[in-house]
Short mmCIF file of C-alpha atoms in Angstrom, two decimals:
data_model
loop_
_atom_site.label_atom_id
_atom_site.label_comp_id
_atom_site.label_asym_id
_atom_site.label_seq_id
_atom_site.Cartn_x
_atom_site.Cartn_y
_atom_site.Cartn_z
CA UNK A 1 -22.04 -28.48 21.57
CA UNK A 2 -23.10 -32.02 22.94
CA UNK A 3 -22.56 -32.41 26.82
CA UNK A 4 -22.81 -35.37 29.07
CA UNK A 5 -24.09 -34.26 32.50
CA UNK A 6 -23.60 -36.97 35.22
CA UNK A 7 -25.45 -36.11 38.36
CA UNK A 8 -27.50 -38.06 40.82
CA UNK A 9 -29.55 -35.45 42.43
CA UNK A 10 -32.59 -35.21 40.15
CA UNK A 11 -33.55 -31.65 40.67
CA UNK A 12 -30.01 -30.39 39.84
CA UNK A 13 -29.77 -32.77 37.05
CA UNK A 14 -32.96 -31.36 35.61
CA UNK A 15 -31.89 -27.80 36.16
CA UNK A 16 -28.52 -28.36 34.46
CA UNK A 17 -30.43 -30.06 31.56
CA UNK A 18 -32.79 -27.18 31.13
CA UNK A 19 -30.27 -24.24 31.60
CA UNK A 20 -27.50 -25.84 29.24
CA UNK A 21 -30.24 -26.54 26.66
CA UNK A 22 -31.36 -22.97 26.86
CA UNK A 23 -27.78 -22.07 26.35
CA UNK A 24 -27.76 -23.77 22.91
CA UNK A 25 -26.30 -27.21 24.00
CA UNK A 26 -27.51 -30.79 23.36
CA UNK A 27 -27.51 -32.43 26.82
CA UNK A 28 -27.32 -36.09 27.75
CA UNK A 29 -28.32 -36.05 31.42
CA UNK A 30 -27.79 -39.40 33.47
CA UNK A 31 -27.90 -40.22 37.17
CA UNK A 32 -24.93 -42.55 37.52
CA UNK A 33 -21.59 -43.74 36.12
CA UNK A 34 -22.95 -46.80 34.67
CA UNK A 35 -25.34 -44.96 32.24
CA UNK A 36 -22.62 -42.43 31.79
CA UNK A 37 -20.16 -44.98 30.42
CA UNK A 38 -22.76 -46.53 28.15
CA UNK A 39 -23.71 -43.10 26.63
CA UNK A 40 -19.94 -42.23 26.40
CA UNK A 41 -19.34 -45.42 24.27
CA UNK A 42 -22.51 -45.03 22.06
CA UNK A 43 -22.41 -41.30 21.30
CA UNK A 44 -19.80 -38.62 20.74
CA UNK A 45 -19.59 -35.71 23.42
CA UNK A 46 -17.77 -32.61 23.38
CA UNK A 47 -17.53 -32.14 27.15
CA UNK A 48 -18.64 -33.83 30.30
CA UNK A 49 -19.78 -32.44 33.62
CA UNK A 50 -19.39 -35.06 36.43
CA UNK A 51 -20.65 -34.95 40.05
CA UNK A 52 -17.91 -36.71 42.46
CA UNK A 53 -20.66 -38.05 44.91
CA UNK A 54 -22.24 -40.56 42.42
CA UNK A 55 -24.04 -43.75 43.78
CA UNK A 56 -22.08 -46.97 43.10
CA UNK A 57 -19.05 -45.97 41.04
CA UNK A 58 -17.74 -42.71 42.36
CA UNK A 59 -17.16 -39.73 39.88
CA UNK A 60 -13.50 -40.23 40.29
CA UNK A 61 -13.52 -43.69 39.19
CA UNK A 62 -15.73 -42.73 36.32
CA UNK A 63 -13.29 -40.09 35.14
CA UNK A 64 -10.46 -42.63 35.28
CA UNK A 65 -12.31 -45.16 33.29
CA UNK A 66 -13.27 -42.62 30.55
CA UNK A 67 -9.62 -41.51 30.43
CA UNK A 68 -8.55 -45.26 30.21
CA UNK A 69 -10.96 -45.61 27.30
CA UNK A 70 -9.25 -42.89 25.51
CA UNK A 71 -12.21 -40.31 25.94
CA UNK A 72 -10.38 -36.97 25.46
CA UNK A 73 -13.24 -34.61 25.74
CA UNK A 74 -12.92 -32.09 28.51
CA UNK A 75 -14.28 -32.88 31.90
CA UNK A 76 -15.61 -30.45 34.46
CA UNK A 77 -16.03 -31.80 38.09
CA UNK A 78 -19.04 -30.85 40.24
CA UNK A 79 -18.23 -31.30 43.95
CA UNK A 80 -19.48 -30.47 47.23
CA UNK A 81 -15.95 -31.02 48.83
CA UNK A 82 -14.14 -27.75 49.05
CA UNK A 83 -10.88 -28.82 50.22
CA UNK A 84 -7.76 -28.74 48.00
CA UNK A 85 -7.01 -32.47 48.24
CA UNK A 86 -10.24 -33.53 46.57
CA UNK A 87 -9.65 -30.98 43.88
CA UNK A 88 -6.19 -32.11 43.26
CA UNK A 89 -7.32 -35.78 43.24
CA UNK A 90 -9.96 -34.87 40.61
CA UNK A 91 -7.60 -33.21 38.36
CA UNK A 92 -5.01 -35.92 38.77
CA UNK A 93 -7.72 -38.50 37.73
CA UNK A 94 -7.97 -36.70 34.38
CA UNK A 95 -10.54 -33.74 34.87
CA UNK A 96 -9.71 -30.46 33.47
CA UNK A 97 -11.37 -28.06 35.97
CA UNK A 98 -13.78 -27.91 38.76
CA UNK A 99 -16.76 -26.08 40.34
CA UNK A 100 -17.70 -26.32 43.94
CA UNK A 101 -21.38 -26.67 45.03
CA UNK A 102 -23.47 -24.70 45.57
CA UNK A 103 -22.54 -22.58 42.45
CA UNK A 104 -23.76 -19.77 40.30
CA UNK A 105 -24.88 -21.03 36.84
CA UNK A 106 -23.22 -18.31 35.19
CA UNK A 107 -19.67 -19.45 36.69
CA UNK A 108 -20.42 -23.02 35.44
CA UNK A 109 -21.20 -21.78 31.98
CA UNK A 110 -18.12 -19.50 31.82
CA UNK A 111 -16.04 -22.50 32.77
CA UNK A 112 -17.58 -24.72 30.28
CA UNK A 113 -17.29 -22.25 27.53
CA UNK A 114 -13.73 -21.86 28.31
CA UNK A 115 -12.95 -25.55 28.16
CA UNK A 116 -14.86 -25.98 24.91
CA UNK A 117 -12.77 -23.03 23.34
CA UNK A 118 -9.38 -24.50 24.58
CA UNK A 119 -10.36 -27.98 23.24
CA UNK A 120 -11.22 -26.54 19.88
CA UNK A 121 -7.72 -24.62 19.92
CA UNK A 122 -9.30 -21.19 20.39
CA UNK A 123 -8.50 -18.70 23.34
CA UNK A 124 -10.90 -16.03 22.65
CA UNK A 125 -14.70 -15.71 22.73
CA UNK A 126 -14.75 -15.17 18.98
CA UNK A 127 -13.81 -17.22 16.00
CA UNK A 128 -12.97 -15.60 12.68
CA UNK A 129 -12.67 -16.83 9.14
CA UNK A 130 -12.38 -14.30 6.19
CA UNK A 131 -15.27 -11.91 6.66
CA UNK A 132 -17.11 -14.09 9.11
CA UNK A 133 -17.00 -13.80 12.71
CA UNK A 134 -18.70 -15.76 15.39
CA UNK A 135 -19.47 -14.47 18.80
CA UNK A 136 -19.48 -17.52 21.08
CA UNK A 137 -20.98 -15.74 23.98
CA UNK A 138 -23.86 -14.07 22.19
CA UNK A 139 -24.37 -17.00 19.68
CA UNK A 140 -24.32 -14.62 16.87
CA UNK A 141 -22.70 -14.64 13.43
CA UNK A 142 -21.33 -11.46 11.66
CA UNK A 143 -20.40 -10.83 8.21
CA UNK A 144 -18.19 -7.76 7.77
CA UNK A 145 -19.35 -6.69 11.33
CA UNK A 146 -23.15 -6.93 10.34
CA UNK A 147 -25.34 -9.53 11.89
CA UNK A 148 -26.00 -12.57 9.76
CA UNK A 149 -29.69 -13.61 10.05
CA UNK A 150 -29.56 -17.41 11.17
CA UNK A 151 -31.65 -19.74 12.87
CA UNK A 152 -30.79 -21.50 16.17
CA UNK A 153 -29.95 -24.63 14.18
CA UNK A 154 -28.10 -22.97 11.39
CA UNK A 155 -25.94 -21.18 13.91
CA UNK A 156 -25.16 -24.59 15.84
CA UNK A 157 -23.93 -26.14 12.64
CA UNK A 158 -21.83 -23.17 11.62
CA UNK A 159 -20.44 -22.95 14.97
CA UNK A 160 -19.52 -26.75 14.98
CA UNK A 161 -17.98 -26.67 11.52
CA UNK A 162 -16.07 -23.73 12.34
CA UNK A 163 -14.75 -25.10 15.72
CA UNK A 164 -13.75 -28.15 13.62
CA UNK A 165 -12.36 -26.11 10.71
CA UNK A 166 -10.47 -28.11 8.01
CA UNK A 167 -11.75 -31.38 9.30
CA UNK A 168 -14.55 -33.49 7.72
CA UNK A 169 -17.44 -33.61 10.10
CA UNK A 170 -19.94 -36.57 9.37
CA UNK A 171 -23.79 -35.78 9.08
CA UNK A 172 -24.29 -38.04 12.03
CA UNK A 173 -22.15 -35.79 14.07
CA UNK A 174 -24.05 -32.61 13.19
CA UNK A 175 -27.34 -34.38 13.91
CA UNK A 176 -26.10 -35.04 17.36
CA UNK A 177 -25.51 -31.15 17.87
CA UNK A 178 -29.26 -30.68 17.09
CA UNK A 179 -31.24 -33.35 18.48
CA UNK A 180 -30.89 -35.32 21.89
CA UNK A 181 -32.71 -38.37 20.69
CA UNK A 182 -31.98 -40.84 17.87
CA UNK A 183 -35.57 -40.94 16.62
CA UNK A 184 -35.62 -37.33 15.92
CA UNK A 185 -32.42 -37.24 13.80
CA UNK A 186 -33.01 -37.01 9.77
CA UNK A 187 -30.12 -36.46 7.45
CA UNK A 188 -32.32 -34.76 5.04
CA UNK A 189 -32.72 -31.87 7.66
CA UNK A 190 -28.81 -31.56 7.80
CA UNK A 191 -28.59 -31.17 3.87
CA UNK A 192 -31.34 -28.43 4.06
CA UNK A 193 -29.74 -26.45 6.89
CA UNK A 194 -26.23 -26.58 5.37
CA UNK A 195 -27.77 -25.50 2.04
CA UNK A 196 -29.41 -22.41 3.60
CA UNK A 197 -26.17 -21.73 5.28
CA UNK A 198 -24.34 -21.67 2.04
CA UNK A 199 -26.94 -19.47 0.36
CA UNK A 200 -26.91 -16.87 3.25
CA UNK A 201 -23.03 -16.62 3.33
CA UNK A 202 -22.79 -16.35 -0.47
CA UNK A 203 -25.62 -13.90 -0.54
CA UNK A 204 -23.97 -11.53 2.06
CA UNK A 205 -20.39 -11.66 0.94
CA UNK A 206 -19.80 -14.26 -1.75
CA UNK A 207 -18.03 -16.38 0.87
CA UNK A 208 -18.17 -20.15 0.06
CA UNK A 209 -16.31 -22.13 2.81
CA UNK A 210 -18.42 -25.17 3.29
CA UNK A 211 -17.74 -27.99 1.04
CA UNK A 212 -19.45 -31.41 0.72
CA UNK A 213 -17.11 -34.33 1.05
CA UNK A 214 -19.29 -37.08 -0.83
CA UNK A 215 -20.06 -40.12 1.38
CA UNK A 216 -18.40 -38.48 4.41
CA UNK A 217 -19.92 -35.07 5.44
CA UNK A 218 -18.98 -31.60 5.28
CA UNK A 219 -15.61 -29.60 5.35
CA UNK A 220 -15.15 -25.90 6.51
CA UNK A 221 -12.20 -25.25 4.19
CA UNK A 222 -11.13 -21.89 5.52
CA UNK A 223 -8.61 -21.60 8.60
CA UNK A 224 -10.41 -20.27 11.58
CA UNK A 225 -8.69 -18.34 14.28
#
């Protein structure tokens, strides 16, 4: 998933960038609300992590502006303020959850995963379609309960397509799931990875859930649950 992290403390921002990247996410990490608004306008994101105590425009005002611009991705607040009034104010501004500093990364990651599941319409830590099962915690695909050997990039594409099942997903959106920087993105790589995914699924069980929609992108045709 592609995450927007807005945190002015450089060390924490770097830590979040590194740890969330290691967890399989592509991360835009920025120090202030102005840069966050620019990134949100220019790129698609699946979730935002926003510190309330930002320089200049506050995190609360940033959340309000994002919601006023119809940005509907889940937002998790980071706050050093532990009183209930600040939490209520953040949720009222449009946030979906909050974590109080200092925090354990495992708690943050669990809350992020829960928000991502709910925003995709799933309540469990697995996604199923026919003989295929994704374990979202282990980042593993299984076919008929046997592990399917996927590279990290193949898994990311499969997970994104299944989270957006029965929707056409553009190549550009898939490239954003793999590469944080524009200059690294190559649509030919997506074609190769999707081709490998198809061959592996078909070889294991004859499953053919990924269709090409010419000129638009890819469609995971099976209903996921």
